[in-house]
Coordinates of C-alpha atoms in Angstrom, one line a residue:
X1 CA 7.1 82.6 -139.9
X2 CA 4.1 80.8 -141.2
X3 CA 7.0 78.4 -143.0
X4 CA 8.7 77.9 -140.3
X5 CA 6.0 76.8 -137.3
X6 CA 4.3 74.6 -140.5
X7 CA 8.1 72.6 -140.3
X8 CA 8.5 72.7 -136.8
X9 CA 5.0 71.5 -135.4
X10 CA 4.2 69.6 -138.5
X11 CA 7.5 68.3 -140.3
X12 CA 9.7 67.6 -138.1
X13 CA 7.2 65.3 -136.0
X14 CA 6.5 63.2 -139.0
X15 CA 9.8 62.8 -140.2
X16 CA 11.0 61.8 -136.6
X17 CA 7.7 59.6 -135.9
X18 CA 8.9 58.0 -140.0
X19 CA 12.4 57.8 -139.4
X20 CA 11.3 56.5 -135.3
X21 CA 9.1 53.7 -137.0
X22 CA 11.5 52.2 -140.0
X23 CA 14.1 51.7 -137.5
X24 CA 11.8 49.6 -134.3
X25 CA 9.7 47.7 -137.0
X26 CA 12.4 46.3 -139.0
X27 CA 14.3 44.7 -136.2
X28 CA 11.2 43.4 -134.2
X29 CA 9.9 41.5 -137.4
X30 CA 13.5 39.5 -137.8
X31 CA 13.3 35.8 -138.2
X32 CA 15.5 33.2 -138.1
X33 CA 15.9 30.9 -142.0
X34 CA 12.3 28.5 -141.1
X35 CA 10.4 32.1 -140.4
X36 CA 10.1 32.3 -136.7
X37 CA 10.7 35.0 -134.3
X38 CA 13.7 35.3 -133.3
X39 CA 14.6 35.5 -129.2
X40 CA 16.8 35.9 -126.7
X41 CA 15.5 32.5 -125.4
X42 CA 18.4 32.2 -122.2
X43 CA 20.8 29.2 -121.9
X44 CA 19.9 26.7 -119.0
X45 CA 23.6 27.3 -117.9
X46 CA 23.1 30.7 -117.2
X47 CA 20.3 29.9 -114.9
X48 CA 20.7 29.3 -111.1
X49 CA 19.1 25.7 -111.6
X50 CA 19.4 25.2 -107.8
X51 CA 16.2 27.5 -108.1
X52 CA 14.3 25.7 -111.3
X53 CA 14.1 22.7 -109.3
X54 CA 12.9 24.1 -106.5
X55 CA 9.9 25.7 -108.5
X56 CA 9.4 22.1 -110.3
X57 CA 8.5 20.6 -107.5
X58 CA 5.4 23.4 -106.1
X59 CA 2.0 21.8 -106.5
X60 CA 1.5 25.6 -107.8
X61 CA 4.2 24.7 -110.4
X62 CA 2.7 21.7 -111.2
X63 CA -0.4 22.8 -111.7
X64 CA 0.2 25.2 -114.0
X65 CA 2.0 23.0 -115.9
X66 CA -0.6 20.3 -116.4
X67 CA -3.6 22.7 -117.3
X68 CA -3.9 22.6 -120.7
X69 CA -5.6 26.0 -120.8
X70 CA -2.3 27.3 -119.8
X71 CA 0.5 28.8 -122.2
X72 CA 4.0 28.0 -120.4
X73 CA 7.3 30.4 -121.4
X74 CA 9.7 32.0 -120.7
X75 CA 9.7 36.0 -121.0
X76 CA 12.8 35.9 -123.1
X77 CA 10.8 34.5 -125.0
X78 CA 8.5 37.7 -125.5
X79 CA 11.8 40.0 -126.0
X80 CA 12.7 39.8 -129.1
X81 CA 17.1 38.9 -129.6
X82 CA 17.9 42.8 -131.5
X83 CA 15.5 44.7 -128.1
X84 CA 18.1 42.4 -126.1
X85 CA 20.1 45.5 -125.6
X86 CA 17.2 47.6 -124.4
X87 CA 15.7 45.6 -122.2
X88 CA 15.9 46.3 -118.7
X89 CA 14.7 42.7 -117.8
X90 CA 16.4 40.2 -119.8
X91 CA 19.6 43.1 -120.8
X92 CA 20.4 44.8 -118.4
X93 CA 19.3 43.3 -114.7
X94 CA 20.0 39.7 -116.3
X95 CA 22.5 37.2 -114.6
X96 CA 24.4 36.2 -111.5
X97 CA 23.3 37.8 -107.9
X98 CA 20.5 39.6 -110.6
X99 CA 17.7 37.9 -112.1
X100 CA 18.5 35.1 -111.7
X101 CA 16.5 33.2 -113.9
X102 CA 14.6 33.3 -117.1
X103 CA 11.2 34.2 -115.4
X104 CA 9.0 31.9 -115.8
X105 CA 5.6 32.8 -117.5
X106 CA 2.1 30.8 -116.9
X107 CA -0.8 32.7 -119.0
X108 CA -4.3 31.5 -119.4
X109 CA -5.6 33.8 -122.1
X110 CA -9.7 31.9 -121.2
X111 CA -9.3 33.7 -118.5
X112 CA -7.5 36.4 -118.8
X113 CA -4.7 35.6 -116.2
X114 CA -1.1 35.4 -115.4
X115 CA 1.2 33.9 -112.8
X116 CA 5.4 34.6 -113.4
X117 CA 8.4 33.3 -110.9
X118 CA 11.1 35.4 -110.5
X119 CA 14.0 34.8 -108.3
X120 CA 15.9 37.8 -107.4
X121 CA 20.0 38.1 -106.0
X122 CA 21.4 38.8 -104.0
X123 CA 23.7 42.5 -106.0
X124 CA 19.3 43.5 -106.8
X125 CA 19.2 44.7 -102.5
X126 CA 20.1 47.9 -101.2
X127 CA 22.3 48.2 -97.7
X128 CA 19.2 46.6 -95.4
X129 CA 19.8 43.6 -98.0
X130 CA 15.6 44.5 -99.1
X131 CA 15.0 44.3 -103.0
X132 CA 15.1 48.0 -104.2
X133 CA 11.5 49.2 -104.4
X134 CA 12.4 50.1 -108.5
X135 CA 13.5 46.0 -109.7
X136 CA 9.7 45.5 -108.3
X137 CA 7.3 48.4 -109.8
X138 CA 9.2 47.0 -113.6
X139 CA 8.3 43.6 -113.1
X140 CA 5.2 44.4 -111.9
X141 CA 4.9 46.6 -115.0
X142 CA 6.0 43.9 -117.4
X143 CA 3.9 41.1 -115.9
X144 CA 0.6 43.4 -116.0
X145 CA 1.4 44.7 -119.6
X146 CA 1.5 41.1 -120.2
X147 CA -1.1 39.7 -118.8
X148 CA -3.3 42.9 -120.9
X149 CA -1.7 42.1 -124.1
X150 CA -4.1 39.6 -125.2
X151 CA -7.3 41.9 -124.2
X152 CA -6.5 44.7 -126.9
X153 CA -7.2 44.7 -130.4
X154 CA -3.6 44.7 -131.8
X155 CA -1.9 42.7 -128.8
X156 CA 0.3 45.5 -127.7
X157 CA 0.2 48.5 -125.7
X158 CA 1.9 51.0 -123.0
X159 CA 1.1 51.9 -120.1
X160 CA -1.3 54.8 -119.2
X161 CA -1.4 54.4 -115.4
X162 CA 1.1 52.4 -112.7
X163 CA -0.8 52.6 -109.3
X164 CA 1.0 50.1 -106.9
X165 CA 0.7 49.6 -102.8
X166 CA 4.0 48.3 -101.2
X167 CA 3.7 46.6 -97.4
X168 CA 6.5 44.9 -97.3
X169 CA 9.9 44.1 -98.0
X170 CA 11.8 41.1 -99.8
X171 CA 14.2 40.5 -98.9
X172 CA 17.8 40.0 -101.5
X173 CA 18.3 36.3 -102.8
X174 CA 14.5 35.0 -102.9
X175 CA 12.6 33.7 -105.2
X176 CA 8.5 35.9 -106.2
X177 CA 5.3 34.7 -107.6
X178 CA 3.8 37.5 -109.3
X179 CA -0.3 37.2 -109.9
X180 CA -1.8 39.0 -113.0
X181 CA -5.2 39.2 -114.4
X182 CA -7.4 42.3 -116.5
X183 CA -10.0 43.2 -114.4
X184 CA -11.7 46.0 -117.2
X185 CA -11.5 45.1 -120.7
X186 CA -13.1 47.9 -123.3
X187 CA -11.8 48.5 -126.9
X188 CA -8.1 49.7 -126.3
X189 CA -7.7 50.3 -123.5
X190 CA -8.0 47.6 -120.8
X191 CA -7.2 47.6 -116.8
X192 CA -4.8 44.9 -115.0
X193 CA -5.1 43.9 -111.2
X194 CA -1.4 41.7 -109.8
X195 CA -0.3 40.8 -106.3
X196 CA 3.8 40.0 -105.8
X197 CA 3.9 37.5 -103.6
X198 CA 6.2 34.8 -101.5
X199 CA 6.4 31.0 -102.9
X200 CA 3.3 29.2 -100.8
X201 CA 4.8 27.1 -99.1
X202 CA 2.6 23.6 -98.0
X203 CA 2.9 20.5 -95.9
X204 CA 2.3 16.9 -97.0
X205 CA 1.8 16.3 -92.9
X206 CA -0.6 19.2 -92.5
X207 CA -4.3 20.5 -94.2
X208 CA -3.5 23.5 -93.9
X209 CA -1.5 26.2 -96.1
X210 CA 0.2 29.0 -95.0
X211 CA -1.0 32.1 -96.3
X212 CA 1.7 34.0 -98.9
X213 CA 3.5 37.0 -97.9
X214 CA 2.1 40.4 -99.6
X215 CA 5.4 42.2 -100.7
X216 CA 2.8 44.4 -103.2
X217 CA 0.1 45.0 -105.3
X218 CA -0.6 47.2 -108.5
X219 CA -3.3 48.8 -110.5
X220 CA -2.7 48.7 -114.7
X221 CA -4.3 51.0 -116.8
X222 CA -3.0 49.2 -120.3
X223 CA -4.0 52.0 -123.6
X224 CA -3.8 50.6 -127.3
X225 CA -3.0 54.1 -129.3
X226 CA -4.5 54.0 -132.4
X227 CA -1.3 53.8 -134.4
X228 CA -0.4 50.7 -133.1
X229 CA -2.9 49.3 -136.2
X230 CA -0.2 49.9 -138.4
X231 CA 2.3 48.5 -136.9
X232 CA 1.2 45.7 -136.6

Protein backbone atom coordinates (compact mmCIF):
# COMPACT_ATOMS: atom_id res chain seq x y z
CA UNK A 1 0.00 0.00 0.00
CA UNK A 2 2.78 2.41 0.95
CA UNK A 3 4.64 1.78 -2.30
CA UNK A 4 1.43 2.27 -4.26
CA UNK A 5 0.82 5.64 -2.58
CA UNK A 6 4.39 6.74 -3.23
CA UNK A 7 4.05 5.76 -6.86
CA UNK A 8 0.76 7.60 -7.28
CA UNK A 9 1.64 10.76 -5.32
CA UNK A 10 5.35 11.14 -6.04
CA UNK A 11 6.70 9.07 -8.93
CA UNK A 12 3.88 9.60 -11.43
CA UNK A 13 3.70 13.41 -10.98
CA UNK A 14 7.49 13.70 -11.32
CA UNK A 15 7.52 11.54 -14.46
CA UNK A 16 4.60 13.48 -15.92
CA UNK A 17 6.19 16.84 -15.21
CA UNK A 18 9.53 15.72 -16.66
CA UNK A 19 7.92 14.43 -19.85
CA UNK A 20 5.81 17.55 -20.25
CA UNK A 21 8.71 19.87 -19.62
CA UNK A 22 10.94 17.99 -22.07
CA UNK A 23 8.25 18.23 -24.75
CA UNK A 24 7.60 21.90 -24.07
CA UNK A 25 11.12 23.22 -23.59
CA UNK A 26 12.70 21.89 -26.77
CA UNK A 27 10.43 23.53 -29.36
CA UNK A 28 10.04 26.72 -27.34
CA UNK A 29 13.72 27.46 -27.83
CA UNK A 30 14.05 26.40 -31.49
CA UNK A 31 16.21 28.83 -33.45
CA UNK A 32 17.10 29.42 -37.09
CA UNK A 33 20.56 29.25 -38.67
CA UNK A 34 21.39 32.73 -37.36
CA UNK A 35 20.46 31.86 -33.79
CA UNK A 36 17.18 33.80 -33.80
CA UNK A 37 14.04 32.34 -32.26
CA UNK A 38 11.67 31.29 -35.03
CA UNK A 39 8.19 32.80 -34.82
CA UNK A 40 5.04 32.44 -36.88
CA UNK A 41 5.35 35.95 -38.36
CA UNK A 42 2.28 36.50 -40.52
CA UNK A 43 2.79 37.65 -44.14
CA UNK A 44 1.24 40.96 -45.13
CA UNK A 45 -0.76 39.44 -47.99
CA UNK A 46 -2.76 37.33 -45.51
CA UNK A 47 -4.06 40.42 -43.68
CA UNK A 48 -6.61 43.18 -44.26
CA UNK A 49 -4.32 45.75 -45.83
CA UNK A 50 -7.11 48.35 -45.82
CA UNK A 51 -7.41 48.05 -42.04
CA UNK A 52 -3.65 48.39 -41.60
CA UNK A 53 -3.68 51.49 -43.82
CA UNK A 54 -6.42 53.12 -41.76
CA UNK A 55 -4.56 52.37 -38.54
CA UNK A 56 -1.36 53.91 -39.89
CA UNK A 57 -3.22 57.22 -40.34
CA UNK A 58 -4.42 57.42 -36.74
CA UNK A 59 -2.79 60.13 -34.59
CA UNK A 60 -2.44 57.57 -31.78
CA UNK A 61 -0.62 55.13 -34.08
CA UNK A 62 1.73 57.84 -35.36
CA UNK A 63 2.48 58.99 -31.82
CA UNK A 64 3.34 55.47 -30.67
CA UNK A 65 5.38 54.65 -33.79
CA UNK A 66 7.52 57.77 -33.35
CA UNK A 67 8.19 57.27 -29.63
CA UNK A 68 11.74 55.89 -29.14
CA UNK A 69 10.75 54.34 -25.81
CA UNK A 70 7.98 52.27 -27.38
CA UNK A 71 8.74 48.92 -29.00
CA UNK A 72 6.50 47.95 -31.91
CA UNK A 73 5.88 44.29 -32.77
CA UNK A 74 3.21 42.05 -34.19
CA UNK A 75 1.61 39.54 -31.85
CA UNK A 76 2.77 36.64 -34.03
CA UNK A 77 6.38 37.61 -33.31
CA UNK A 78 5.80 36.64 -29.67
CA UNK A 79 4.71 33.08 -30.54
CA UNK A 80 7.33 30.42 -31.41
CA UNK A 81 6.69 28.79 -34.78
CA UNK A 82 6.25 25.29 -33.34
CA UNK A 83 3.35 26.50 -31.17
CA UNK A 84 1.34 27.90 -34.07
CA UNK A 85 -1.31 25.19 -34.00
CA UNK A 86 -1.68 25.36 -30.21
CA UNK A 87 -2.15 29.12 -30.02
CA UNK A 88 -5.81 30.13 -30.17
CA UNK A 89 -5.50 33.72 -31.38
CA UNK A 90 -2.70 33.20 -33.88
CA UNK A 91 -3.74 29.69 -34.90
CA UNK A 92 -7.40 28.70 -34.70
CA UNK A 93 -8.89 32.20 -34.86
CA UNK A 94 -6.53 33.87 -37.32
CA UNK A 95 -7.57 34.44 -40.92
CA UNK A 96 -10.27 35.92 -43.20
CA UNK A 97 -13.45 36.97 -41.38
CA UNK A 98 -11.80 36.14 -38.05
CA UNK A 99 -8.78 37.98 -36.59
CA UNK A 100 -8.00 39.70 -39.86
CA UNK A 101 -4.75 41.46 -38.99
CA UNK A 102 -1.69 40.34 -37.11
CA UNK A 103 -2.37 42.44 -33.98
CA UNK A 104 -0.13 45.52 -33.74
CA UNK A 105 1.46 45.74 -30.30
CA UNK A 106 3.18 48.83 -28.86
CA UNK A 107 4.89 48.33 -25.50
CA UNK A 108 6.68 50.78 -23.23
CA UNK A 109 8.45 48.65 -20.63
CA UNK A 110 9.74 51.70 -18.73
CA UNK A 111 6.16 52.84 -18.10
CA UNK A 112 4.86 49.25 -17.92
CA UNK A 113 2.21 50.03 -20.51
CA UNK A 114 0.95 48.32 -23.66
CA UNK A 115 -1.40 49.31 -26.47
CA UNK A 116 -2.57 46.83 -29.11
CA UNK A 117 -4.78 47.10 -32.21
CA UNK A 118 -7.04 44.25 -33.40
CA UNK A 119 -9.59 43.76 -36.16
CA UNK A 120 -12.48 41.42 -35.42
CA UNK A 121 -14.04 39.92 -38.54
CA UNK A 122 -17.60 38.96 -39.46
CA UNK A 123 -17.36 35.31 -38.42
CA UNK A 124 -16.53 36.23 -34.82
CA UNK A 125 -20.03 37.59 -34.25
CA UNK A 126 -23.17 36.00 -32.86
CA UNK A 127 -26.71 36.03 -34.26
CA UNK A 128 -26.98 39.71 -33.25
CA UNK A 129 -23.82 40.62 -35.20
CA UNK A 130 -21.93 41.29 -31.95
CA UNK A 131 -18.50 39.80 -31.22
CA UNK A 132 -18.61 36.83 -28.84
CA UNK A 133 -17.52 37.85 -25.35
CA UNK A 134 -15.28 34.79 -25.15
CA UNK A 135 -13.17 36.27 -27.96
CA UNK A 136 -12.88 39.55 -26.07
CA UNK A 137 -11.88 37.70 -22.90
CA UNK A 138 -9.15 35.89 -24.83
CA UNK A 139 -7.73 39.16 -26.17
CA UNK A 140 -7.75 40.79 -22.76
CA UNK A 141 -6.12 37.79 -21.08
CA UNK A 142 -3.30 37.58 -23.63
CA UNK A 143 -2.57 41.31 -23.84
CA UNK A 144 -2.62 41.91 -20.09
CA UNK A 145 -0.21 39.02 -19.65
CA UNK A 146 2.11 40.40 -22.34
CA UNK A 147 2.03 43.72 -20.51
CA UNK A 148 2.96 42.10 -17.21
CA UNK A 149 5.62 39.62 -18.38
CA UNK A 150 8.55 42.11 -18.32
CA UNK A 151 7.81 42.87 -14.65
CA UNK A 152 8.31 39.26 -13.53
CA UNK A 153 11.73 37.89 -12.52
CA UNK A 154 11.99 35.49 -15.49
CA UNK A 155 9.67 37.39 -17.85
CA UNK A 156 6.97 34.71 -18.00
CA UNK A 157 3.97 33.79 -15.90
CA UNK A 158 0.43 32.44 -15.81
CA UNK A 159 -2.95 34.03 -15.17
CA UNK A 160 -3.98 33.46 -11.57
CA UNK A 161 -7.18 35.50 -11.83
CA UNK A 162 -8.95 37.52 -14.51
CA UNK A 163 -11.92 39.78 -13.77
CA UNK A 164 -13.76 41.36 -16.71
CA UNK A 165 -16.61 43.86 -16.72
CA UNK A 166 -18.39 44.05 -20.09
CA UNK A 167 -20.05 47.40 -20.70
CA UNK A 168 -21.11 47.41 -24.35
CA UNK A 169 -21.18 44.95 -27.21
CA UNK A 170 -18.54 45.11 -29.93
CA UNK A 171 -19.99 45.10 -33.48
CA UNK A 172 -18.46 42.49 -35.76
CA UNK A 173 -16.05 43.72 -38.44
CA UNK A 174 -14.63 46.25 -35.98
CA UNK A 175 -11.18 47.57 -35.20
CA UNK A 176 -10.55 47.87 -31.46
CA UNK A 177 -7.83 49.21 -29.20
CA UNK A 178 -6.63 47.41 -26.08
CA UNK A 179 -4.80 49.41 -23.42
CA UNK A 180 -3.01 47.79 -20.47
CA UNK A 181 -0.72 48.89 -17.65
CA UNK A 182 0.88 47.31 -14.61
CA UNK A 183 -0.58 48.83 -11.44
CA UNK A 184 1.16 46.62 -8.86
CA UNK A 185 4.33 44.57 -8.95
CA UNK A 186 6.00 42.60 -6.18
CA UNK A 187 8.30 39.63 -6.68
CA UNK A 188 6.65 36.86 -8.69
CA UNK A 189 3.28 38.62 -8.82
CA UNK A 190 1.95 41.61 -10.70
CA UNK A 191 -1.48 43.14 -11.26
CA UNK A 192 -2.44 44.56 -14.65
CA UNK A 193 -5.48 46.63 -15.56
CA UNK A 194 -6.74 47.11 -19.08
CA UNK A 195 -9.56 48.33 -21.27
CA UNK A 196 -10.95 47.35 -24.66
CA UNK A 197 -12.06 50.43 -26.57
CA UNK A 198 -13.23 51.70 -29.94
CA UNK A 199 -10.65 53.36 -32.18
CA UNK A 200 -10.19 57.00 -31.09
CA UNK A 201 -11.50 59.46 -33.65
CA UNK A 202 -10.43 63.05 -34.12
CA UNK A 203 -11.04 65.71 -36.72
CA UNK A 204 -8.68 68.33 -38.06
CA UNK A 205 -11.68 70.69 -38.11
CA UNK A 206 -12.46 70.32 -34.42
CA UNK A 207 -10.39 70.87 -31.31
CA UNK A 208 -12.63 68.48 -29.40
CA UNK A 209 -11.73 64.82 -29.71
CA UNK A 210 -14.58 62.36 -29.32
CA UNK A 211 -14.11 59.97 -26.43
CA UNK A 212 -13.78 56.28 -27.35
CA UNK A 213 -16.42 53.75 -26.39
CA UNK A 214 -15.30 51.50 -23.55
CA UNK A 215 -16.43 47.97 -24.39
CA UNK A 216 -14.86 46.24 -21.39
CA UNK A 217 -12.33 46.67 -18.62
CA UNK A 218 -10.35 43.97 -16.88
CA UNK A 219 -7.95 43.22 -14.05
CA UNK A 220 -5.46 40.39 -14.33
CA UNK A 221 -3.36 38.88 -11.55
CA UNK A 222 -0.26 37.39 -13.13
CA UNK A 223 2.11 35.11 -11.22
CA UNK A 224 5.36 33.36 -12.03
CA UNK A 225 5.45 29.78 -10.69
CA UNK A 226 8.63 28.98 -8.79
CA UNK A 227 9.66 26.29 -11.29
CA UNK A 228 9.65 28.80 -14.21
CA UNK A 229 13.23 29.71 -13.38
CA UNK A 230 14.28 26.27 -14.55
CA UNK A 231 12.44 26.70 -17.86
CA UNK A 232 14.22 29.96 -18.66
